[in-house]
PDB file of C-alpha atoms in Angstrom:
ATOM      1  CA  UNK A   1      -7.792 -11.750   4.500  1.00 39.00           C
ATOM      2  CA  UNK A   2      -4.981 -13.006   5.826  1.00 40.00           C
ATOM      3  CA  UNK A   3      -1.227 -13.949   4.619  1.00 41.00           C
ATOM      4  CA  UNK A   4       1.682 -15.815   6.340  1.00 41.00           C
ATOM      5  CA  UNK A   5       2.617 -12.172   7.816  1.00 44.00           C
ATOM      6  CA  UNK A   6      -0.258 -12.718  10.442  1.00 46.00           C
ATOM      7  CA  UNK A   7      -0.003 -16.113  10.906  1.00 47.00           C
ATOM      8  CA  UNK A   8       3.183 -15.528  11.864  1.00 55.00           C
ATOM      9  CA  UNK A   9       1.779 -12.918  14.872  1.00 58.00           C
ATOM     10  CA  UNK A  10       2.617  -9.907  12.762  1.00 64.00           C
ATOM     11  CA  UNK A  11       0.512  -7.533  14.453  1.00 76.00           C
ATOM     12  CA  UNK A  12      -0.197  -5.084  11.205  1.00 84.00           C
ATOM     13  CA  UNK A  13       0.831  -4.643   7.265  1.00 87.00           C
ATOM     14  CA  UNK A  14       1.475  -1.803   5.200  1.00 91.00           C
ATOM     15  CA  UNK A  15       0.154  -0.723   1.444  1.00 94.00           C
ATOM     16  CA  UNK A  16       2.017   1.448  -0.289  1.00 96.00           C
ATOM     17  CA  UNK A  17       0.997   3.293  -3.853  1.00 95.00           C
ATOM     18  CA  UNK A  18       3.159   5.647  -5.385  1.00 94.00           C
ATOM     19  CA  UNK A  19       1.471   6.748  -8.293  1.00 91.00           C
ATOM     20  CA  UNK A  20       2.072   9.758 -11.163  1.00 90.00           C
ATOM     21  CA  UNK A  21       1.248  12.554  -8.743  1.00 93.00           C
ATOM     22  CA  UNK A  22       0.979  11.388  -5.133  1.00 94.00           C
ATOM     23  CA  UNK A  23       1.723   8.447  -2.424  1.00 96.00           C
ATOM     24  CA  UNK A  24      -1.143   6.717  -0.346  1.00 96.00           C
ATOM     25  CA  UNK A  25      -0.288   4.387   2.058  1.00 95.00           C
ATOM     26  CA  UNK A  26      -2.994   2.420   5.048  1.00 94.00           C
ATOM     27  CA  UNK A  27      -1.996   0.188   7.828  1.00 92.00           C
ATOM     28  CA  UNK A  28      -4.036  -2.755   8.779  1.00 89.00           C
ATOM     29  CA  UNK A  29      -4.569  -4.849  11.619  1.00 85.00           C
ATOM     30  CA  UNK A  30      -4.319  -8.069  12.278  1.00 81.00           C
ATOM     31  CA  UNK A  31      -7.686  -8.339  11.162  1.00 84.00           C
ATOM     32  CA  UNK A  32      -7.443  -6.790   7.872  1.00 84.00           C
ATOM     33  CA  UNK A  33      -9.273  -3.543   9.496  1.00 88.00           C
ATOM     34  CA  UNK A  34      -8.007  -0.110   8.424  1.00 91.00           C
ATOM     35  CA  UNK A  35      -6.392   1.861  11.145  1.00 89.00           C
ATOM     36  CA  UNK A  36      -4.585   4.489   9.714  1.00 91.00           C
ATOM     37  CA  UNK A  37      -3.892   6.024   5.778  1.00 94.00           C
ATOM     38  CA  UNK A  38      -2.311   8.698   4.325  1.00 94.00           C
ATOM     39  CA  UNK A  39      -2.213  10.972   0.901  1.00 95.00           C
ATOM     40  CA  UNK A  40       0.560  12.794   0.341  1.00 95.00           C
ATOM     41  CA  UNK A  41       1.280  14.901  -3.053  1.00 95.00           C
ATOM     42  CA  UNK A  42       5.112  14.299  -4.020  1.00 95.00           C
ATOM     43  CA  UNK A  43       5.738  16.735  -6.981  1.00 94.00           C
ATOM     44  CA  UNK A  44       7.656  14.930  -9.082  1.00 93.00           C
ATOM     45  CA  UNK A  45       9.585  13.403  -5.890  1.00 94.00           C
ATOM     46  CA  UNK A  46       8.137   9.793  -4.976  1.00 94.00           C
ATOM     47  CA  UNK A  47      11.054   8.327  -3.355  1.00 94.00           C
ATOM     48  CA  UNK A  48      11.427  11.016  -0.662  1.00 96.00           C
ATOM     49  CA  UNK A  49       7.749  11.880  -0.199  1.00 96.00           C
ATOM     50  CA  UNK A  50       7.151   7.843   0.291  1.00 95.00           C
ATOM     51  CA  UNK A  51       9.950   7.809   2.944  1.00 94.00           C
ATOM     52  CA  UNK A  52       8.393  10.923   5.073  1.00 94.00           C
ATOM     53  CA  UNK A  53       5.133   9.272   4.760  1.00 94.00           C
ATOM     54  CA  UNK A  54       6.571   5.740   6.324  1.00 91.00           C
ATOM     55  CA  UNK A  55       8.729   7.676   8.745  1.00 91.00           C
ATOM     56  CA  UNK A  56       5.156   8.987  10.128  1.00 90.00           C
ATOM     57  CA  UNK A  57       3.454   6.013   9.929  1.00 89.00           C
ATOM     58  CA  UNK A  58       6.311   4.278  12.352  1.00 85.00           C
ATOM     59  CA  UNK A  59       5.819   7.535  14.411  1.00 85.00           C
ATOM     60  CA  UNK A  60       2.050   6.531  14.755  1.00 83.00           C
ATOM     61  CA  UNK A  61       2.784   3.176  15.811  1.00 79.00           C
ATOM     62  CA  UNK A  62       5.772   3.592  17.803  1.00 71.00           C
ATOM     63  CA  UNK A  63       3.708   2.309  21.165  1.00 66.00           C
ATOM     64  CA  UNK A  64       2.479  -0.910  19.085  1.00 63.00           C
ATOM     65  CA  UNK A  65       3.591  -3.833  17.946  1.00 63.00           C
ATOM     66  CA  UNK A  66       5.876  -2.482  14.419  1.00 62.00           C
ATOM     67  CA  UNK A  67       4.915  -3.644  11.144  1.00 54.00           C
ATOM     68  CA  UNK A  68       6.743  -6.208   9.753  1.00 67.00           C
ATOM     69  CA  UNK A  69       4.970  -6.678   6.159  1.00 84.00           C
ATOM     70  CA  UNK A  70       4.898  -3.855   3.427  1.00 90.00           C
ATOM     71  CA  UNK A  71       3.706  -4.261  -0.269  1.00 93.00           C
ATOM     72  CA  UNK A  72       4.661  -1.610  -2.263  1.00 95.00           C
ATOM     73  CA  UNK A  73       2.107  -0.737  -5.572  1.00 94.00           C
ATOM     74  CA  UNK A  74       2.104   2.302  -8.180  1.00 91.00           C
ATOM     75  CA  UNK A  75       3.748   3.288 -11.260  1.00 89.00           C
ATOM     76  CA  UNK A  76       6.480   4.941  -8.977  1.00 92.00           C
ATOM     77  CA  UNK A  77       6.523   2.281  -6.731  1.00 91.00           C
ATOM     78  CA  UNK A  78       8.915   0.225  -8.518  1.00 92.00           C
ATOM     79  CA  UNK A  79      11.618   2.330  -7.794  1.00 91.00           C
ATOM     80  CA  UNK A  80      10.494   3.207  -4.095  1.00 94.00           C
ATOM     81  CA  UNK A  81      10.675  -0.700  -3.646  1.00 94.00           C
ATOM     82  CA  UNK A  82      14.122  -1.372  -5.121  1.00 93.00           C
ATOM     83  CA  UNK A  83      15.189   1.211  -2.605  1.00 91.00           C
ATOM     84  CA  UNK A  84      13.963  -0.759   0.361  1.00 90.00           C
ATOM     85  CA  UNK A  85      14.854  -4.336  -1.165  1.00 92.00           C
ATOM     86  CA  UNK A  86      11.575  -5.554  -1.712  1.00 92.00           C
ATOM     87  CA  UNK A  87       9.332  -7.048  -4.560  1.00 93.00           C
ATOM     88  CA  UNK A  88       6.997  -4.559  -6.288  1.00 94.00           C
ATOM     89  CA  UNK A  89       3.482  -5.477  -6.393  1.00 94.00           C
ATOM     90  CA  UNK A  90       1.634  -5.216  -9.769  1.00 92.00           C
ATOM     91  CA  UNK A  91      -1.222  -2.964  -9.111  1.00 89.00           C
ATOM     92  CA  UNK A  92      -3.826  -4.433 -11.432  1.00 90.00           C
ATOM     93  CA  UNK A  93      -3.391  -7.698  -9.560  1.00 91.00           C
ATOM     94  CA  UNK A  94      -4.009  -6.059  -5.654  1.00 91.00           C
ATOM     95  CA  UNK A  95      -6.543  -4.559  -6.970  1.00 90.00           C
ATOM     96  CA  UNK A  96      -8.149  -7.532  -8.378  1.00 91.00           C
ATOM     97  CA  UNK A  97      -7.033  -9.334  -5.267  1.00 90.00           C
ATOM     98  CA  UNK A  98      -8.411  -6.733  -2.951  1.00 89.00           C
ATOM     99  CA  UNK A  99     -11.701  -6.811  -4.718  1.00 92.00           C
ATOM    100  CA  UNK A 100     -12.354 -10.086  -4.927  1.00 92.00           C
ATOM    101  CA  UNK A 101     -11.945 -10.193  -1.048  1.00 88.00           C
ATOM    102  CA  UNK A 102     -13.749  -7.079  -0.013  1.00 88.00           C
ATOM    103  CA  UNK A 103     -16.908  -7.278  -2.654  1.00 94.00           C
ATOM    104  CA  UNK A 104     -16.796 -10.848  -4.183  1.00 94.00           C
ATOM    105  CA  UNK A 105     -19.929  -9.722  -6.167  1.00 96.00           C
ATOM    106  CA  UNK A 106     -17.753  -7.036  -8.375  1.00 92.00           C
ATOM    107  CA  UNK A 107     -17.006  -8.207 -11.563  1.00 89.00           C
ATOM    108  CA  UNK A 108     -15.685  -4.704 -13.054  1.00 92.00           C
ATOM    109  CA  UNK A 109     -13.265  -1.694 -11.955  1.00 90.00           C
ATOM    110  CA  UNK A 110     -12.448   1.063 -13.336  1.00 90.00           C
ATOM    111  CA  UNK A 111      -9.397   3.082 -11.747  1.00 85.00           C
ATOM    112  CA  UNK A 112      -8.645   6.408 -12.513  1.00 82.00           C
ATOM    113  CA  UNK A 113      -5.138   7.618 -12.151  1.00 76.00           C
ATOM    114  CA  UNK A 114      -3.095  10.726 -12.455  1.00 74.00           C
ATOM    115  CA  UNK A 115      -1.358   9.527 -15.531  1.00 76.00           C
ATOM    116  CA  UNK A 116      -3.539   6.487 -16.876  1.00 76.00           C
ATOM    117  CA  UNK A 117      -6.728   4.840 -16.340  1.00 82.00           C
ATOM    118  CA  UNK A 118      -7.398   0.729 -15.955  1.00 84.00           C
ATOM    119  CA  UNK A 119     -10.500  -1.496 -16.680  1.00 84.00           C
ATOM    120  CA  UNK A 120     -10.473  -4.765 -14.686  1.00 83.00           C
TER     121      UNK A 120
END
């Protein structure tokens, strides 16, 4: 792992997935470790629930080094990403992406979402 973002010295990134019934998000250091994530249910509101959940994550790393990189994934996410002027990221392709990295082995995944499910 890696990415401009932390060759530029950003010190962590942020993944975001909005899906049909709730929104995850996990910060990462500069080493591609996990520090923190969060699930939050939104009933049927993405955009807001999305927004606590980032306002908390800030919160949590108010004495660090701020994130600087977000990618933003989910079948809501689209919408919670025009709203912060970013791309969306496809979510089949992170998760490809993301698999390929952590187990290079894996040639299947199967993903099991609120409203649909994905072979890859």
């Amino acid at each position: 792992m890696g990415g401009v973002a932390w060759e530029m010295g950003i010190m962590h990134r942020i993944g975001l997935d909005a899906g049909s019934v709730s929104v995850k998000a996990v910060v990462l250091d500069a080493k591609g470790r996990k520090i923190i994530g969060r699930y939050l249910p939104h009933r049927g509101r993405p955009l807001v629930t999305a927004l606590t959940l980032l306002k908390d994550l800030a919160s949590d790393l108010s004495s660090e080094k701020p994130a600087a990189s977000i990618s933003i994934t989910g079948s809501a996410g689209r919408l919670i990403a025009e709203s912060m002027g970013v791309e969306p990221v496809n979510e089949i392709v992170a998760q490809a992406l993301a698999v390929n990295v952590l187990y290079p082995d894996i040639r299947t995944v199967i993903e099991m979402g609120g409203e649909d499910s994905k072979l890859i």
